[in-house]
Coordinates of C-alpha atoms in Angstrom, one line a residue:
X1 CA 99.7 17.3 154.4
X2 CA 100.6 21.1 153.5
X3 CA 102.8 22.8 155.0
X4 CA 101.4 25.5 157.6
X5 CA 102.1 29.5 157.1
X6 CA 102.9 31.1 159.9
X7 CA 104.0 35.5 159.7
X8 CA 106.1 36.8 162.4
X9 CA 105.6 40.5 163.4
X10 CA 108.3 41.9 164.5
X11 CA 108.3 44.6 167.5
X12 CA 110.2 48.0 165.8
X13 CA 113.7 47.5 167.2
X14 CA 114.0 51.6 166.6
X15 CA 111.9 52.2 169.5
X16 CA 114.8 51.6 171.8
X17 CA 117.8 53.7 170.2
X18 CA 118.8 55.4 167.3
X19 CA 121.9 53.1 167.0
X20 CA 121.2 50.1 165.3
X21 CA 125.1 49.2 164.8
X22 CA 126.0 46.1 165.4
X23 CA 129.2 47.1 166.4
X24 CA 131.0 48.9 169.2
X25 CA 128.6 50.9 171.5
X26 CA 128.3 54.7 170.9
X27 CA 127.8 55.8 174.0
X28 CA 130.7 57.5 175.4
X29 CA 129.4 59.2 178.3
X30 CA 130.4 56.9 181.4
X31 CA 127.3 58.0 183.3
X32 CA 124.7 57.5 180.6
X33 CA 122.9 54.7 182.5
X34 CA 119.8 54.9 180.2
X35 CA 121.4 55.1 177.2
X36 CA 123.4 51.7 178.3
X37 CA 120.1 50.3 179.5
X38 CA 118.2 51.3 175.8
X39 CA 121.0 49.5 174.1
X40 CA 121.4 46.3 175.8
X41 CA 117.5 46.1 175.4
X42 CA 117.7 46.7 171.8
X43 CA 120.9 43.5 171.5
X44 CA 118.0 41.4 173.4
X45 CA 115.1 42.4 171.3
X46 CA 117.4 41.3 168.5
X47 CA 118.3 38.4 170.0
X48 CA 114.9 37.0 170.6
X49 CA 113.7 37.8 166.8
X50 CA 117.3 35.9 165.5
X51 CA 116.2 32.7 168.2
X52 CA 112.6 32.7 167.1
X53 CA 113.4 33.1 163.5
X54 CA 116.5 29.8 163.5
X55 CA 114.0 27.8 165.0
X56 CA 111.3 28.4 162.4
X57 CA 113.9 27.3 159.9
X58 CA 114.1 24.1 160.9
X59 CA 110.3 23.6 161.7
X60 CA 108.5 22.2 158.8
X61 CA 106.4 25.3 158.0
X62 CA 106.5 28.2 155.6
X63 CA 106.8 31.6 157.0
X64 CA 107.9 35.0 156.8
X65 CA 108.7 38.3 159.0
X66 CA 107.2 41.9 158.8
X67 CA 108.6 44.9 161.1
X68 CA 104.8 45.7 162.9
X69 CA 105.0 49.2 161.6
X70 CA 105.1 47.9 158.1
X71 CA 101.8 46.3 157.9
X72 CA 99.1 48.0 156.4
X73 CA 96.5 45.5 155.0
X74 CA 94.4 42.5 157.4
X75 CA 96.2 39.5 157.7
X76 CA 94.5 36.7 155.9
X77 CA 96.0 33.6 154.2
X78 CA 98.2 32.1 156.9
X79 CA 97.4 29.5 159.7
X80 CA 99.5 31.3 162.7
X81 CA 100.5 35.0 163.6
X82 CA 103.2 34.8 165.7
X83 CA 104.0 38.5 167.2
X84 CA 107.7 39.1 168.8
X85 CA 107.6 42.1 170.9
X86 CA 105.6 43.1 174.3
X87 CA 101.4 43.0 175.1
X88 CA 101.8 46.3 172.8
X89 CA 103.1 44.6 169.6
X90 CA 100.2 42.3 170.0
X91 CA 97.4 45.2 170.8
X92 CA 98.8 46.4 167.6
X93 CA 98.6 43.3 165.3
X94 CA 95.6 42.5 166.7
X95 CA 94.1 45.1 164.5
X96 CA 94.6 43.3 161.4
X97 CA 93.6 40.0 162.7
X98 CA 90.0 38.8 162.4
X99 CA 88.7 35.9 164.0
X100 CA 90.0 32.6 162.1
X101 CA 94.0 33.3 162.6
X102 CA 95.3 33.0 166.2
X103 CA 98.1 34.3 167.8
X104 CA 100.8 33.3 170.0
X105 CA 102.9 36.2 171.5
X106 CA 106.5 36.1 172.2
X107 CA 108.0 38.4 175.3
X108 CA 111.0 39.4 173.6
X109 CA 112.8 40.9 177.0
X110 CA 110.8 40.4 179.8
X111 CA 111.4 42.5 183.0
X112 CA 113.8 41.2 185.2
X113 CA 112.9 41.7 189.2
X114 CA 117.2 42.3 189.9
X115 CA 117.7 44.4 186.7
X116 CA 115.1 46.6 188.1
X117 CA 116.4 46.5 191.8
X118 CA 119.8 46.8 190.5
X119 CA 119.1 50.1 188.7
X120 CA 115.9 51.7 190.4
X121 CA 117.9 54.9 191.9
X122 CA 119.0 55.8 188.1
X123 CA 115.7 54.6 186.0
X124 CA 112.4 52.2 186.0
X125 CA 113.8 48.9 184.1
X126 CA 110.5 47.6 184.0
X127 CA 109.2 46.4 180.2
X128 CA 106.2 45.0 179.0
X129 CA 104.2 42.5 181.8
X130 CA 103.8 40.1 178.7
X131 CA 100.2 39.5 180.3
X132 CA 99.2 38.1 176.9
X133 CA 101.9 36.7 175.5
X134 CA 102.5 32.9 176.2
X135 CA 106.2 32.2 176.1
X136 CA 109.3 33.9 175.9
X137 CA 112.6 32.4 174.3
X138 CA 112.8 29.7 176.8
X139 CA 109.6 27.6 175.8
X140 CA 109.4 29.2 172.4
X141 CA 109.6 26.2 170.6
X142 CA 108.4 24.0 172.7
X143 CA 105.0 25.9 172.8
X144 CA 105.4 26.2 169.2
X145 CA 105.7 22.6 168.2
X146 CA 102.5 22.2 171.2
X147 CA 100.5 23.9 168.6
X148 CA 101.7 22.4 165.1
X149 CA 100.9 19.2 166.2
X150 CA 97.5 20.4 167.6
X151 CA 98.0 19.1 171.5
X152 CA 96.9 23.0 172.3
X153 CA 94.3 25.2 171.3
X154 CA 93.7 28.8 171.9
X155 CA 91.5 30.7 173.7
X156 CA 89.0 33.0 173.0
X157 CA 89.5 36.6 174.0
X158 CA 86.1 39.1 173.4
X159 CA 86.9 42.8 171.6
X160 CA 84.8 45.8 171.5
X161 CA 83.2 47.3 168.5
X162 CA 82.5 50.9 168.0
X163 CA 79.8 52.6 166.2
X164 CA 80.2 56.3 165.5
X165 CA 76.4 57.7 164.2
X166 CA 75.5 54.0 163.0
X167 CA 78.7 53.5 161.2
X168 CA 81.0 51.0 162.5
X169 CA 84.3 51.4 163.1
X170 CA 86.8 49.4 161.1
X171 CA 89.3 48.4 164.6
X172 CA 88.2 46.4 167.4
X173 CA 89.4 46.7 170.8
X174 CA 91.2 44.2 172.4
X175 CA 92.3 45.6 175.8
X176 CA 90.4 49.2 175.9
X177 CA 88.7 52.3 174.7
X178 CA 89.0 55.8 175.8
X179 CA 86.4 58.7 175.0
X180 CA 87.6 61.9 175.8
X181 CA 89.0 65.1 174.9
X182 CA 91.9 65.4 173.1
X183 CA 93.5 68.3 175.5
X184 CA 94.1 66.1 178.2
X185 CA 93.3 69.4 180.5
X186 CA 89.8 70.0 178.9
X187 CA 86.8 68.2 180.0
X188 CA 84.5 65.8 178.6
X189 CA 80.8 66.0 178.5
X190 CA 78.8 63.6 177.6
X191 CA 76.0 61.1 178.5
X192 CA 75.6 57.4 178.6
X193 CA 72.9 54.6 179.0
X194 CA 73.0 51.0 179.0
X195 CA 70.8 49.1 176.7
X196 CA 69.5 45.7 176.1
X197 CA 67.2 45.0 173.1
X198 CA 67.2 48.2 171.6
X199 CA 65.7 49.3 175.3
X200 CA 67.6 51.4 178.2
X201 CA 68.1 49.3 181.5
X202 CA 69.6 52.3 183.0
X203 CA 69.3 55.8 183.8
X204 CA 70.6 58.3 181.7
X205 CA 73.7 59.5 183.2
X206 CA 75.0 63.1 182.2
X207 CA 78.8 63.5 182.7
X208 CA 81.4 66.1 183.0
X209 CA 84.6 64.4 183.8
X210 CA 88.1 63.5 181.9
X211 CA 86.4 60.8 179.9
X212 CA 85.1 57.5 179.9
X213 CA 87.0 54.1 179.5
X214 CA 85.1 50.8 178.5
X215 CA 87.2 47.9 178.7
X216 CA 87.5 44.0 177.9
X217 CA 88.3 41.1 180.1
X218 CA 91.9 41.2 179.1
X219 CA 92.0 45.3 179.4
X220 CA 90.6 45.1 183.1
X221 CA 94.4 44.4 184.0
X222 CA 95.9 47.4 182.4
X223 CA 94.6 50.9 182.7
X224 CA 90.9 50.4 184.5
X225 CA 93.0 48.4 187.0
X226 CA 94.9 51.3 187.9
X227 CA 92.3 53.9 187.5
X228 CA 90.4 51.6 190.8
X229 CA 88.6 48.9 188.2
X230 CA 88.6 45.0 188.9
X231 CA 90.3 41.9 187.6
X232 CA 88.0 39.9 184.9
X233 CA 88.2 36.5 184.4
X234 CA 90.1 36.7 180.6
X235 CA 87.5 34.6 178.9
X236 CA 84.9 36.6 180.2
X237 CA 82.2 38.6 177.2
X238 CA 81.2 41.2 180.0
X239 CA 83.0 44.6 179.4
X240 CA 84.0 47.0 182.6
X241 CA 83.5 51.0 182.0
X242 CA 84.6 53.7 184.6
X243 CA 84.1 57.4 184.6
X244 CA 87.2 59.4 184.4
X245 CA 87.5 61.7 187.4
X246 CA 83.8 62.6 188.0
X247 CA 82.9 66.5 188.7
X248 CA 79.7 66.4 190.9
X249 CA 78.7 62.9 190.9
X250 CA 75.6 63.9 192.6
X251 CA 73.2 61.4 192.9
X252 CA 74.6 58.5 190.7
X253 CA 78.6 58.3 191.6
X254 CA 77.3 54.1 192.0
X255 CA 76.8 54.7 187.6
X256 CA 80.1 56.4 187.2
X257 CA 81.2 52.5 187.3
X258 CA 80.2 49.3 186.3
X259 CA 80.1 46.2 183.4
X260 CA 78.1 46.0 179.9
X261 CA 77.1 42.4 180.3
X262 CA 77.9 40.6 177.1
X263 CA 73.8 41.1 176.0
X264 CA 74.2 44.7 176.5
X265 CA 75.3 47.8 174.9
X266 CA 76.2 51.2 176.0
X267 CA 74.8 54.2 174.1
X268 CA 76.6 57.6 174.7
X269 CA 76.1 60.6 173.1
X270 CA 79.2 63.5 173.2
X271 CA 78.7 67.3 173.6
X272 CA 81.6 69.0 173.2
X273 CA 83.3 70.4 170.2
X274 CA 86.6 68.1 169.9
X275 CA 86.6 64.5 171.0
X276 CA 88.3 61.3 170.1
X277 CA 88.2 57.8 170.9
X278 CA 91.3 56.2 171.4
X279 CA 91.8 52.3 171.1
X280 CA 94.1 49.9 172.7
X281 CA 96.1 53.4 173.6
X282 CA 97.4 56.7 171.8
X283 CA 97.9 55.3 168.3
X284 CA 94.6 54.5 167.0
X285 CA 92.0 57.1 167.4
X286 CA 89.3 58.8 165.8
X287 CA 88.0 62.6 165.7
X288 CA 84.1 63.1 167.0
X289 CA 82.5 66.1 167.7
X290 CA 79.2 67.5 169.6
X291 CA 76.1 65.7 169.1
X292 CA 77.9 62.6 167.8
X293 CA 76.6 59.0 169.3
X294 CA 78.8 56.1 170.1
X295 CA 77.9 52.7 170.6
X296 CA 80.1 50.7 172.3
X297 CA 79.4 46.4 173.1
X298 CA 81.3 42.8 173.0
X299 CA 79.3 42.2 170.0
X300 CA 82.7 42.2 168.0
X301 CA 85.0 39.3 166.3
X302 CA 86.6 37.6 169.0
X303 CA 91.0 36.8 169.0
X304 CA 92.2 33.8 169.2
X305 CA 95.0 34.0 171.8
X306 CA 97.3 31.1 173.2
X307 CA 97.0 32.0 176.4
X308 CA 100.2 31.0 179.1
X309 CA 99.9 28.3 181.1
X310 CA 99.4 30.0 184.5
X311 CA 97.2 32.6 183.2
X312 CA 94.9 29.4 182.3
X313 CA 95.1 28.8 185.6
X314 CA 94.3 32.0 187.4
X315 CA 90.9 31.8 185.6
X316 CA 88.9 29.5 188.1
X317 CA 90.2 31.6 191.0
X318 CA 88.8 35.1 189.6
X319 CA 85.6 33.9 188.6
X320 CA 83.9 33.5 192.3
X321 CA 85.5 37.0 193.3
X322 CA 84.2 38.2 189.6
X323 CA 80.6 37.0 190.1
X324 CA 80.2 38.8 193.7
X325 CA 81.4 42.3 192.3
X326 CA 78.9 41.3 189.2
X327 CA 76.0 41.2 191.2
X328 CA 77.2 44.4 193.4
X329 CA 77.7 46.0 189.9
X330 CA 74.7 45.2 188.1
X331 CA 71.6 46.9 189.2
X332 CA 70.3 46.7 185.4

C-alpha cells in the first residue's frame, strides 16, 4: 500500500510579533500587556506546528510544510491538506484546494474563556472561534489516525462562484463575498435579481446602500450573523445575501434579505465608478466598475472539510429552525 501525502500549511507566525527569537523576551516595558499577550501567542502558535509536525514523523505517511503565505500554485498531488492556524488560515488555503483533496484544520491557540476574563480591562484575548477546524493539539492525532485508517470521512461544504461579465472568477468562496465600494464611506449602487433557468423569480431590486454580502452555509456564522443574518445548517447548498445598510428601502426592505436556493442564481449589475468584490475577507478582491454584471450561485466545487464532532451534531437541530425561516424567506 503507498504511503499517503499529506502538506501542512502553516499559519504566518509573523502575524503576532516582530520577534521571532527564541530566546529571552524583548519586551522591557513592565506595562506592555499586549506585547506580552502577542508573544506568548506566538510561543503557542509555535508550539502547536512543533506537536503537529513530531507526530507526523512517526505516522507512516509522507509529508511536508509550507508557511500559508508561501503558496502560490493549487494544491494537487497529495491525499490530505492539513492547515495549522485559525478558520482564517483555512479560508485562505481553501483557495488553492479543489474538490478531490480534503482538509482537516488544526486550532493552533484557541481562545481561552479565563485568559480572556483575566485580561478584558487591558485587551480582547479572544482568537480565532476555530468554527471549521476539527481538533486542536489535544485530539490531533487521534483524529488524524481516525482518518488514515478511513473510520471518518469528511463532509461537504458548498462555495460560491463569481462571474464578472461571463468570465468566471478563478477563487471560490468558502465563507462569503462582499460587493461594495472600496471607500468604505462611499456608497454602493447597484441592482440585483434572482434567477432560476436563465429566468428572474424576483423583482428587480435597485440599491443604494454599503454593499451586498452573499454568503455560504459555513459563512452564515461569521459576518451575515452579525450584520442580523441566520444560522445555516453547514451542509446546506442554499446561500444567504443581505443588503448592507439600506438608504430608502421603500417598498421592498423584505428583498433587502433573503437565500439563493441551491437552483438559483443572483444576477446583479453595478453602477458606480469603483467597486470590488472581496472574498472570504480583505485579501482577495477584485476591481469592477459601472455597468459591470456579477453572477453570483453554489454552482461551485464543493471542500471537503472534516468537520468537529459537535459541529456534526448541531446540524439536526438547525435544520427545523432553518426550514421555517426558508419558507418566510422565499417568496420566489
Amino acid at each position: 500500500m503507498s504511503r499517503k501525502r499529506l502538506l501542512m500549511l502553516l499559519k504566518p507566525i509573523d502575524v503576532y510579533s516582530d520577534s521571532q527569537s527564541d530566546g529571552p523576551s524583548r519586551i522591557t516595558n513592565p506595562h506592555s500587556q499586549m506585547l506580552h499577550h502577542l508573544e506568548n501567542r506566538l510561543k503557542v502558535h509555535n508550539d502547536a506546528i512543533n506537536f503537529c509536525q513530531n507526530i507526523l514523523c512517526r505516522k507512516p505517511v509522507e509529508w511536508k510544510s509550507i508557511v500559508l503565505n508561501n503558496l502560490s500554485q493549487p494544491i494537487h498531488d497529495v491525499d490530505l491538506v492539513v492547515t495549522v492556524g485559525g478558520d482564517g488560515t483555512l479560508l485562505q488555503a481553501s483557495h488553492f484546494i479543489d474538490d478531490s483533496v480534503p482538509v482537516l484544520g488544526v486550532n493552533s491557540d484557541p481562545t481561552r474563556a479565563e485568559e480572556v476574563e483575566k485580561l478584558s480591562n487591558e485587551i480582547d484575548a479572544t482568537r480565532s472561534t476555530g468554527y471549521l477546524c476539527a481538533v486542536t493539539v489535544n485530539n490531533f492525532e487521534q483524529v488524524l489516525d481516525n482518518i488514515l485508517e478511513g473510520r471518518t470521512i469528511p463532509s461537504k461544504l458548498t462555495r460560491i462562484s463569481i462571474c464578472v461579465n461571463s468570465q468566471v472568477l478563478s477563487t471560490y468562496a468558502l465563507n462569503d463575498v462582499l460587493i461594495a465600494h472600496p471607500c468604505p464611506a462611499a456608497v454602493s449602487q447597484f441592482s440585483f435579481k434572482i434567477k432560476s433557468d436563465d429566468q428572474p423569480c424576483s423583482p428587480l431590486v435597485n440599491s443604494r446602500s454599503s454593499g451586498l454580502r452573499v454568503s455560504t452555509a459555513a459563512g452564515s456564522t461569521a459576518a451575515m450573523l452579525s450584520a442580523g443574518g441566520f444560522l445555516m445548517p453547514i451542509l446546506s447548498e442554499d446561500l444567504q445575501f443581505m443588503v448592507r445598510e439600506p438608504i430608502s428601502p421603500g417598498e421592498t426592505p423584505s428583498l433587502m434579505h433573503g437565500l439563493i436556493k441551491s437552483h438559483q442564481s443572483m444576477d446583479a449589475t453595478w453602477f458606480c465608478k469603483e467597486g470590488a468584490i472581496y472574498i472570504d475577507g480583505s485579501h482577495v478582491f477584485y476591481s469592477i466598475q459601472n455597468g459591470d454584471t456579477i453572477e453570483i450561485s453554489s454552482r461551485a466545487p464543493i471542500l471537503k472539510v472534516f468537520l468537529s464532532q459537535r459541529l456534526q451534531t448541531t446540524v439536526k437541530k438547525l435544520e427545523e429552525e432553518y426550514l421555517q425561516k426558508k419558507e418566510i424567506l422565499c417568496k420566489y
